[in-house]
Amino acid sequence: MTPAAYIEMAQTEDQHWWYVARRKIICSVLESLELPSSARILEVGSGTSGNLDMLARFGRVSAVEMDDTARQISAEKTGGRFDIRAGVCPLDIPFSTEKFDLICMFDVLEHIDEASETLAALRERLAPGGRILVTVPAYQWMWSVHDEFVHHKRRYTSGVLREQARCGGLIAERISHFNMFLFPLAASMRFIDTMLGRKSASGVGTPAPFVNSLFRAIFGSERHVMKVLNLPFGLSLMGILRSKD
């Protein structure tokens, strides 16, 4: 991602409906995992630290972030409360001597050319019984200017995510779509943009307060459904992966 994308993330991730609702959904998923009370948690690609306080509810959190601008913003936002180290996937991932009960990659894997190799490297850092939680954007046909702005390499289907996990020595315990309720609106807008030959906005500026609150409520409500069901379609995919061993 560009420095501009990280600056925009830092400015919006505490109030934008997508970031706030996604954290609610992730938090609900983590509650279902029944992690150890003293869980060791690693977030890979922690960006500007928007998820670290949420993750800290479940254990002791460390992080990896490759971008200098993002790490600097994170240090300022968190006051140095978290161990955030520089690293590059898959060949230069820190914490090589540590084992983690949970490794998280929230909309990170789509930025990495060597996705399967990265998952394989992270598998080596899992404690016995540990899991990797990933989220990725869904459907290559939903590709937009925003994907280019944030330097995505691909969007995903469940089959592609399962195959990358398999090549990384991992089994998918669970794969579900999410952001389903707003999917028809987003897909319609993408179709209209394509038909009219116009480019959608590259950024994710926070919309008007009413719209922001409405979308946050709609998107966030999916956490209740995902407690009992995997969603069949949506703008994003979530995978819970574990080692084949």
PDB file of C-alpha atoms in Angstrom:
ATOM      1  CA  MET A   1       0.000   0.000   0.000  1.00  0.00           C
ATOM      2  CA  THR A   2       1.065   3.578  -0.590  1.00  0.00           C
ATOM      3  CA  PRO A   3       1.765   6.006   2.276  1.00  0.00           C
ATOM      4  CA  ALA A   4      -1.404   7.855   1.215  1.00  0.00           C
ATOM      5  CA  ALA A   5      -3.455   4.692   1.718  1.00  0.00           C
ATOM      6  CA  TYR A   6      -2.016   4.188   5.214  1.00  0.00           C
ATOM      7  CA  ILE A   7      -2.698   7.805   6.151  1.00  0.00           C
ATOM      8  CA  GLU A   8      -6.289   7.419   4.969  1.00  0.00           C
ATOM      9  CA  MET A   9      -6.594   4.192   6.962  1.00  0.00           C
ATOM     10  CA  ALA A  10      -5.352   5.886  10.133  1.00  0.00           C
ATOM     11  CA  GLN A  11      -7.846   8.711   9.670  1.00  0.00           C
ATOM     12  CA  THR A  12     -10.881   6.495   9.067  1.00  0.00           C
ATOM     13  CA  GLU A  13     -10.447   3.127  10.807  1.00  0.00           C
ATOM     14  CA  ASP A  14     -11.868   4.268  14.157  1.00  0.00           C
ATOM     15  CA  GLN A  15     -15.182   5.466  12.731  1.00  0.00           C
ATOM     16  CA  HIS A  16     -15.706   4.208   9.174  1.00  0.00           C
ATOM     17  CA  TRP A  17     -18.561   1.694   9.047  1.00  0.00           C
ATOM     18  CA  TRP A  18     -16.492  -0.995   7.283  1.00  0.00           C
ATOM     19  CA  TYR A  19     -13.629  -1.042   9.800  1.00  0.00           C
ATOM     20  CA  VAL A  20     -15.881  -0.791  12.858  1.00  0.00           C
ATOM     21  CA  ALA A  21     -18.313  -3.497  11.741  1.00  0.00           C
ATOM     22  CA  ARG A  22     -15.521  -5.810  10.583  1.00  0.00           C
ATOM     23  CA  ARG A  23     -13.958  -5.607  14.054  1.00  0.00           C
ATOM     24  CA  LYS A  24     -17.310  -6.565  15.595  1.00  0.00           C
ATOM     25  CA  ILE A  25     -17.545  -9.586  13.311  1.00  0.00           C
ATOM     26  CA  ILE A  26     -13.937 -10.633  13.968  1.00  0.00           C
ATOM     27  CA  CYS A  27     -14.444 -10.214  17.703  1.00  0.00           C
ATOM     28  CA  SER A  28     -17.490 -12.487  17.567  1.00  0.00           C
ATOM     29  CA  VAL A  29     -15.525 -15.108  15.616  1.00  0.00           C
ATOM     30  CA  LEU A  30     -12.660 -14.961  18.124  1.00  0.00           C
ATOM     31  CA  GLU A  31     -15.085 -15.508  21.004  1.00  0.00           C
ATOM     32  CA  SER A  32     -16.153 -18.765  19.346  1.00  0.00           C
ATOM     33  CA  LEU A  33     -12.571 -20.071  19.132  1.00  0.00           C
ATOM     34  CA  GLU A  34     -12.218 -20.512  22.911  1.00  0.00           C
ATOM     35  CA  LEU A  35      -8.605 -19.391  22.946  1.00  0.00           C
ATOM     36  CA  PRO A  36      -6.407 -20.067  25.992  1.00  0.00           C
ATOM     37  CA  SER A  37      -6.708 -17.392  28.682  1.00  0.00           C
ATOM     38  CA  SER A  38      -3.054 -16.464  28.150  1.00  0.00           C
ATOM     39  CA  ALA A  39      -3.170 -16.743  24.351  1.00  0.00           C
ATOM     40  CA  ARG A  40      -0.212 -15.499  22.323  1.00  0.00           C
ATOM     41  CA  ILE A  41      -1.546 -13.585  19.332  1.00  0.00           C
ATOM     42  CA  LEU A  42       0.306 -12.247  16.279  1.00  0.00           C
ATOM     43  CA  GLU A  43      -1.208  -9.870  13.738  1.00  0.00           C
ATOM     44  CA  VAL A  44       0.658  -9.927  10.445  1.00  0.00           C
ATOM     45  CA  GLY A  45       0.171  -6.747   8.437  1.00  0.00           C
ATOM     46  CA  SER A  46      -1.154  -4.709  11.344  1.00  0.00           C
ATOM     47  CA  GLY A  47      -1.382  -1.514   9.299  1.00  0.00           C
ATOM     48  CA  THR A  48      -1.970   1.513  11.484  1.00  0.00           C
ATOM     49  CA  SER A  49      -2.898  -0.590  14.556  1.00  0.00           C
ATOM     50  CA  GLY A  50      -6.697  -0.404  14.299  1.00  0.00           C
ATOM     51  CA  ASN A  51      -7.194  -4.034  15.389  1.00  0.00           C
ATOM     52  CA  LEU A  52      -4.623  -4.345  18.173  1.00  0.00           C
ATOM     53  CA  ASP A  53      -6.770  -3.187  21.088  1.00  0.00           C
ATOM     54  CA  MET A  54      -9.568  -5.516  19.986  1.00  0.00           C
ATOM     55  CA  LEU A  55      -7.161  -8.461  19.772  1.00  0.00           C
ATOM     56  CA  ALA A  56      -5.715  -7.599  23.188  1.00  0.00           C
ATOM     57  CA  ARG A  57      -9.037  -8.616  24.728  1.00  0.00           C
ATOM     58  CA  PHE A  58      -8.093 -12.209  23.907  1.00  0.00           C
ATOM     59  CA  GLY A  59      -4.435 -12.398  24.895  1.00  0.00           C
ATOM     60  CA  ARG A  60      -0.957 -10.912  24.571  1.00  0.00           C
ATOM     61  CA  VAL A  61      -0.581  -9.291  21.165  1.00  0.00           C
ATOM     62  CA  SER A  62       2.451  -8.735  18.959  1.00  0.00           C
ATOM     63  CA  ALA A  63       2.456  -7.490  15.382  1.00  0.00           C
ATOM     64  CA  VAL A  64       4.360  -7.379  12.101  1.00  0.00           C
ATOM     65  CA  GLU A  65       4.100  -4.477   9.657  1.00  0.00           C
ATOM     66  CA  MET A  66       6.371  -3.925   6.664  1.00  0.00           C
ATOM     67  CA  ASP A  67       5.618  -0.248   6.035  1.00  0.00           C
ATOM     68  CA  ASP A  68       7.626   2.381   7.935  1.00  0.00           C
ATOM     69  CA  THR A  69       4.831   4.960   7.755  1.00  0.00           C
ATOM     70  CA  ALA A  70       2.287   2.537   9.184  1.00  0.00           C
ATOM     71  CA  ARG A  71       4.594   1.497  12.037  1.00  0.00           C
ATOM     72  CA  GLN A  72       5.272   5.133  12.908  1.00  0.00           C
ATOM     73  CA  ILE A  73       1.555   5.918  12.981  1.00  0.00           C
ATOM     74  CA  SER A  74       0.939   2.805  15.070  1.00  0.00           C
ATOM     75  CA  ALA A  75       3.551   3.803  17.638  1.00  0.00           C
ATOM     76  CA  GLU A  76       1.938   7.229  17.972  1.00  0.00           C
ATOM     77  CA  LYS A  77      -1.600   5.837  18.250  1.00  0.00           C
ATOM     78  CA  THR A  78      -0.810   3.091  20.760  1.00  0.00           C
ATOM     79  CA  GLY A  79       1.881   4.839  22.802  1.00  0.00           C
ATOM     80  CA  GLY A  80       4.234   1.920  22.265  1.00  0.00           C
ATOM     81  CA  ARG A  81       1.979  -0.552  24.116  1.00  0.00           C
ATOM     82  CA  PHE A  82       2.512  -3.270  21.505  1.00  0.00           C
ATOM     83  CA  ASP A  83       5.606  -4.965  20.098  1.00  0.00           C
ATOM     84  CA  ILE A  84       5.306  -4.085  16.400  1.00  0.00           C
ATOM     85  CA  ARG A  85       8.249  -5.236  14.312  1.00  0.00           C
ATOM     86  CA  ALA A  86       9.293  -4.711  10.721  1.00  0.00           C
ATOM     87  CA  GLY A  87       9.027  -7.707   8.436  1.00  0.00           C
ATOM     88  CA  VAL A  88       8.298  -8.898   4.918  1.00  0.00           C
ATOM     89  CA  CYS A  89       6.328 -12.019   3.988  1.00  0.00           C
ATOM     90  CA  PRO A  90       7.279 -14.736   3.443  1.00  0.00           C
ATOM     91  CA  LEU A  91      11.077 -14.565   3.871  1.00  0.00           C
ATOM     92  CA  ASP A  92      11.580 -12.039   6.663  1.00  0.00           C
ATOM     93  CA  ILE A  93       8.918 -12.637   9.311  1.00  0.00           C
ATOM     94  CA  PRO A  94      10.150 -11.805  12.833  1.00  0.00           C
ATOM     95  CA  PHE A  95       9.324 -13.696  16.058  1.00  0.00           C
ATOM     96  CA  SER A  96      11.027 -16.772  14.576  1.00  0.00           C
ATOM     97  CA  THR A  97      11.602 -18.382  17.994  1.00  0.00           C
ATOM     98  CA  GLU A  98       8.047 -17.837  19.275  1.00  0.00           C
ATOM     99  CA  LYS A  99       4.871 -19.886  18.910  1.00  0.00           C
ATOM    100  CA  PHE A 100       1.403 -18.371  18.707  1.00  0.00           C
ATOM    101  CA  ASP A 101      -2.056 -19.662  19.538  1.00  0.00           C
ATOM    102  CA  LEU A 102      -3.554 -17.339  16.950  1.00  0.00           C
ATOM    103  CA  ILE A 103      -2.084 -15.600  13.901  1.00  0.00           C
ATOM    104  CA  CYS A 104      -4.263 -13.010  12.165  1.00  0.00           C
ATOM    105  CA  MET A 105      -4.074 -11.549   8.676  1.00  0.00           C
ATOM    106  CA  PHE A 106      -6.912  -9.104   8.089  1.00  0.00           C
ATOM    107  CA  ASP A 107      -7.089  -8.188   4.396  1.00  0.00           C
ATOM    108  CA  VAL A 108      -3.373  -8.761   3.962  1.00  0.00           C
ATOM    109  CA  LEU A 109      -2.944 -11.979   1.981  1.00  0.00           C
ATOM    110  CA  GLU A 110      -4.281 -10.364  -1.204  1.00  0.00           C
ATOM    111  CA  HIS A 111      -1.295  -7.974  -1.141  1.00  0.00           C
ATOM    112  CA  ILE A 112       1.283 -10.781  -1.251  1.00  0.00           C
ATOM    113  CA  ASP A 113       2.511 -12.541  -4.406  1.00  0.00           C
ATOM    114  CA  GLU A 114       3.775 -15.567  -2.440  1.00  0.00           C
ATOM    115  CA  ALA A 115       0.530 -16.269  -0.583  1.00  0.00           C
ATOM    116  CA  SER A 116       0.977 -20.024  -0.067  1.00  0.00           C
ATOM    117  CA  GLU A 117       4.615 -19.586   0.954  1.00  0.00           C
ATOM    118  CA  THR A 118       3.532 -16.970   3.490  1.00  0.00           C
ATOM    119  CA  LEU A 119       0.924 -19.298   4.980  1.00  0.00           C
ATOM    120  CA  ALA A 120       3.553 -22.067   5.164  1.00  0.00           C
ATOM    121  CA  ALA A 121       5.968 -19.747   6.993  1.00  0.00           C
ATOM    122  CA  LEU A 122       3.266 -18.704   9.456  1.00  0.00           C
ATOM    123  CA  ARG A 123       2.295 -22.342  10.040  1.00  0.00           C
ATOM    124  CA  GLU A 124       5.789 -22.855  11.479  1.00  0.00           C
ATOM    125  CA  ARG A 125       4.982 -20.201  14.104  1.00  0.00           C
ATOM    126  CA  LEU A 126       1.784 -21.872  15.326  1.00  0.00           C
ATOM    127  CA  ALA A 127       1.674 -23.432  18.770  1.00  0.00           C
ATOM    128  CA  PRO A 128       0.091 -26.905  18.988  1.00  0.00           C
ATOM    129  CA  GLY A 129      -3.601 -26.456  18.266  1.00  0.00           C
ATOM    130  CA  GLY A 130      -3.013 -22.909  16.995  1.00  0.00           C
ATOM    131  CA  ARG A 131      -4.948 -21.395  14.129  1.00  0.00           C
ATOM    132  CA  ILE A 132      -4.580 -18.729  11.472  1.00  0.00           C
ATOM    133  CA  LEU A 133      -7.507 -16.350  10.922  1.00  0.00           C
ATOM    134  CA  VAL A 134      -7.529 -14.594   7.549  1.00  0.00           C
ATOM    135  CA  THR A 135      -9.913 -12.212   5.812  1.00  0.00           C
ATOM    136  CA  VAL A 136      -9.651 -11.374   2.115  1.00  0.00           C
ATOM    137  CA  PRO A 137     -11.762  -9.526  -0.488  1.00  0.00           C
ATOM    138  CA  ALA A 138     -14.020 -11.752  -2.590  1.00  0.00           C
ATOM    139  CA  TYR A 139     -14.652 -12.159  -6.322  1.00  0.00           C
ATOM    140  CA  GLN A 140     -12.190 -11.099  -8.990  1.00  0.00           C
ATOM    141  CA  TRP A 141     -15.077  -9.685 -11.033  1.00  0.00           C
ATOM    142  CA  MET A 142     -15.547  -7.079  -8.274  1.00  0.00           C
ATOM    143  CA  TRP A 143     -12.082  -5.648  -9.040  1.00  0.00           C
ATOM    144  CA  SER A 144     -12.070  -1.829  -8.938  1.00  0.00           C
ATOM    145  CA  VAL A 145      -9.844   1.228  -8.825  1.00  0.00           C
ATOM    146  CA  HIS A 146      -9.746   0.854  -5.054  1.00  0.00           C
ATOM    147  CA  ASP A 147      -8.024  -2.548  -5.418  1.00  0.00           C
ATOM    148  CA  GLU A 148      -5.346  -0.822  -7.471  1.00  0.00           C
ATOM    149  CA  PHE A 149      -5.077   2.079  -5.007  1.00  0.00           C
ATOM    150  CA  VAL A 150      -4.294  -0.300  -2.133  1.00  0.00           C
ATOM    151  CA  HIS A 151      -2.065  -2.559  -4.301  1.00  0.00           C
ATOM    152  CA  HIS A 152      -4.108  -5.757  -4.254  1.00  0.00           C
ATOM    153  CA  LYS A 153      -2.706  -8.670  -6.257  1.00  0.00           C
ATOM    154  CA  ARG A 154      -6.007 -10.560  -6.436  1.00  0.00           C
ATOM    155  CA  ARG A 155      -9.487 -11.026  -5.031  1.00  0.00           C
ATOM    156  CA  TYR A 156     -10.582 -14.441  -3.791  1.00  0.00           C
ATOM    157  CA  THR A 157     -13.013 -17.296  -4.109  1.00  0.00           C
ATOM    158  CA  SER A 158     -13.367 -19.886  -1.351  1.00  0.00           C
ATOM    159  CA  GLY A 159     -11.694 -22.418  -3.658  1.00  0.00           C
ATOM    160  CA  VAL A 160      -8.623 -20.240  -4.171  1.00  0.00           C
ATOM    161  CA  LEU A 161      -8.300 -19.652  -0.426  1.00  0.00           C
ATOM    162  CA  ARG A 162      -8.609 -23.382   0.311  1.00  0.00           C
ATOM    163  CA  GLU A 163      -5.996 -24.212  -2.322  1.00  0.00           C
ATOM    164  CA  GLN A 164      -3.522 -21.642  -1.020  1.00  0.00           C
ATOM    165  CA  ALA A 165      -4.046 -23.012   2.485  1.00  0.00           C
ATOM    166  CA  ARG A 166      -3.491 -26.589   1.252  1.00  0.00           C
ATOM    167  CA  CYS A 167      -0.261 -25.593  -0.502  1.00  0.00           C
ATOM    168  CA  GLY A 168       0.853 -23.957   2.750  1.00  0.00           C
ATOM    169  CA  GLY A 169       0.320 -27.163   4.727  1.00  0.00           C
ATOM    170  CA  LEU A 170      -2.953 -25.979   6.264  1.00  0.00           C
ATOM    171  CA  ILE A 171      -6.537 -27.217   6.433  1.00  0.00           C
ATOM    172  CA  ALA A 172      -9.505 -24.850   6.371  1.00  0.00           C
ATOM    173  CA  GLU A 173     -11.582 -25.488   9.491  1.00  0.00           C
ATOM    174  CA  ARG A 174     -14.090 -22.911   8.347  1.00  0.00           C
ATOM    175  CA  ILE A 175     -14.578 -20.595   5.386  1.00  0.00           C
ATOM    176  CA  SER A 176     -17.436 -18.126   5.220  1.00  0.00           C
ATOM    177  CA  HIS A 177     -18.281 -15.085   3.200  1.00  0.00           C
ATOM    178  CA  PHE A 178     -19.254 -11.930   5.053  1.00  0.00           C
ATOM    179  CA  ASN A 179     -20.508  -8.437   4.186  1.00  0.00           C
ATOM    180  CA  MET A 180     -23.441 -10.238   2.568  1.00  0.00           C
ATOM    181  CA  PHE A 181     -26.292  -7.876   3.430  1.00  0.00           C
ATOM    182  CA  LEU A 182     -24.696  -4.956   1.570  1.00  0.00           C
ATOM    183  CA  PHE A 183     -23.466  -7.137  -1.299  1.00  0.00           C
ATOM    184  CA  PRO A 184     -26.436  -6.483  -3.652  1.00  0.00           C
ATOM    185  CA  LEU A 185     -25.938  -2.734  -3.352  1.00  0.00           C
ATOM    186  CA  ALA A 186     -22.181  -2.957  -3.948  1.00  0.00           C
ATOM    187  CA  ALA A 187     -22.555  -5.381  -6.861  1.00  0.00           C
ATOM    188  CA  SER A 188     -25.205  -3.170  -8.477  1.00  0.00           C
ATOM    189  CA  MET A 189     -22.979  -0.114  -8.192  1.00  0.00           C
ATOM    190  CA  ARG A 190     -20.047  -2.025  -9.680  1.00  0.00           C
ATOM    191  CA  PHE A 191     -22.218  -3.222 -12.578  1.00  0.00           C
ATOM    192  CA  ILE A 192     -23.449   0.317 -13.278  1.00  0.00           C
ATOM    193  CA  ASP A 193     -19.889   1.679 -13.167  1.00  0.00           C
ATOM    194  CA  THR A 194     -18.790  -1.002 -15.632  1.00  0.00           C
ATOM    195  CA  MET A 195     -21.684  -0.392 -18.018  1.00  0.00           C
ATOM    196  CA  LEU A 196     -21.139   3.371 -17.984  1.00  0.00           C
ATOM    197  CA  GLY A 197     -17.371   3.030 -18.249  1.00  0.00           C
ATOM    198  CA  ARG A 198     -16.773   5.128 -15.180  1.00  0.00           C
ATOM    199  CA  LYS A 199     -14.246   4.501 -12.457  1.00  0.00           C
ATOM    200  CA  SER A 200     -15.343   4.109  -8.849  1.00  0.00           C
ATOM    201  CA  ALA A 201     -13.595   6.084  -6.107  1.00  0.00           C
ATOM    202  CA  SER A 202     -10.193   4.809  -5.086  1.00  0.00           C
ATOM    203  CA  GLY A 203     -10.393   5.754  -1.406  1.00  0.00           C
ATOM    204  CA  VAL A 204     -12.687   4.850   1.471  1.00  0.00           C
ATOM    205  CA  GLY A 205     -13.586   8.216   2.966  1.00  0.00           C
ATOM    206  CA  THR A 206     -16.171   8.099   5.745  1.00  0.00           C
ATOM    207  CA  PRO A 207     -19.677   8.809   4.374  1.00  0.00           C
ATOM    208  CA  ALA A 208     -22.281  11.111   5.924  1.00  0.00           C
ATOM    209  CA  PRO A 209     -23.059  10.239   9.583  1.00  0.00           C
ATOM    210  CA  PHE A 210     -26.506   8.748   8.887  1.00  0.00           C
ATOM    211  CA  VAL A 211     -25.225   6.548   6.071  1.00  0.00           C
ATOM    212  CA  ASN A 212     -22.167   5.568   8.090  1.00  0.00           C
ATOM    213  CA  SER A 213     -24.321   4.537  11.072  1.00  0.00           C
ATOM    214  CA  LEU A 214     -26.788   2.647   8.874  1.00  0.00           C
ATOM    215  CA  PHE A 215     -24.113   0.683   7.010  1.00  0.00           C
ATOM    216  CA  ARG A 216     -22.280  -0.047  10.275  1.00  0.00           C
ATOM    217  CA  ALA A 217     -25.456  -1.478  11.805  1.00  0.00           C
ATOM    218  CA  ILE A 218     -26.320  -3.556   8.726  1.00  0.00           C
ATOM    219  CA  PHE A 219     -22.822  -4.948   8.241  1.00  0.00           C
ATOM    220  CA  GLY A 220     -22.179  -5.476  11.955  1.00  0.00           C
ATOM    221  CA  SER A 221     -25.413  -7.429  12.412  1.00  0.00           C
ATOM    222  CA  GLU A 222     -23.921 -10.283  10.399  1.00  0.00           C
ATOM    223  CA  ARG A 223     -21.960 -11.326  13.484  1.00  0.00           C
ATOM    224  CA  HIS A 224     -25.146 -12.790  14.943  1.00  0.00           C
ATOM    225  CA  VAL A 225     -25.802 -14.903  11.848  1.00  0.00           C
ATOM    226  CA  MET A 226     -22.178 -16.054  11.608  1.00  0.00           C
ATOM    227  CA  LYS A 227     -22.384 -17.563  15.082  1.00  0.00           C
ATOM    228  CA  VAL A 228     -24.496 -20.359  13.604  1.00  0.00           C
ATOM    229  CA  LEU A 229     -24.073 -20.191   9.817  1.00  0.00           C
ATOM    230  CA  ASN A 230     -21.476 -19.725   7.102  1.00  0.00           C
ATOM    231  CA  LEU A 231     -22.676 -17.034   4.716  1.00  0.00           C
ATOM    232  CA  PRO A 232     -22.920 -18.216   1.071  1.00  0.00           C
ATOM    233  CA  PHE A 233     -21.807 -14.958  -0.579  1.00  0.00           C
ATOM    234  CA  GLY A 234     -20.499 -11.523   0.317  1.00  0.00           C
ATOM    235  CA  LEU A 235     -17.878  -8.915  -0.422  1.00  0.00           C
ATOM    236  CA  SER A 236     -15.280 -10.638   1.773  1.00  0.00           C
ATOM    237  CA  LEU A 237     -14.147 -14.105   2.825  1.00  0.00           C
ATOM    238  CA  MET A 238     -13.018 -15.317   6.243  1.00  0.00           C
ATOM    239  CA  GLY A 239     -10.959 -18.453   6.766  1.00  0.00           C
ATOM    240  CA  ILE A 240      -9.944 -20.278   9.958  1.00  0.00           C
ATOM    241  CA  LEU A 241      -6.940 -22.433   9.130  1.00  0.00           C
ATOM    242  CA  ARG A 242      -4.994 -25.030  11.105  1.00  0.00           C
ATOM    243  CA  SER A 243      -1.952 -27.159  10.447  1.00  0.00           C
ATOM    244  CA  LYS A 244      -2.424 -30.515   8.707  1.00  0.00           C
ATOM    245  CA  ASP A 245      -0.182 -32.117  11.343  1.00  0.00           C
TER     246      ASP A 245
END
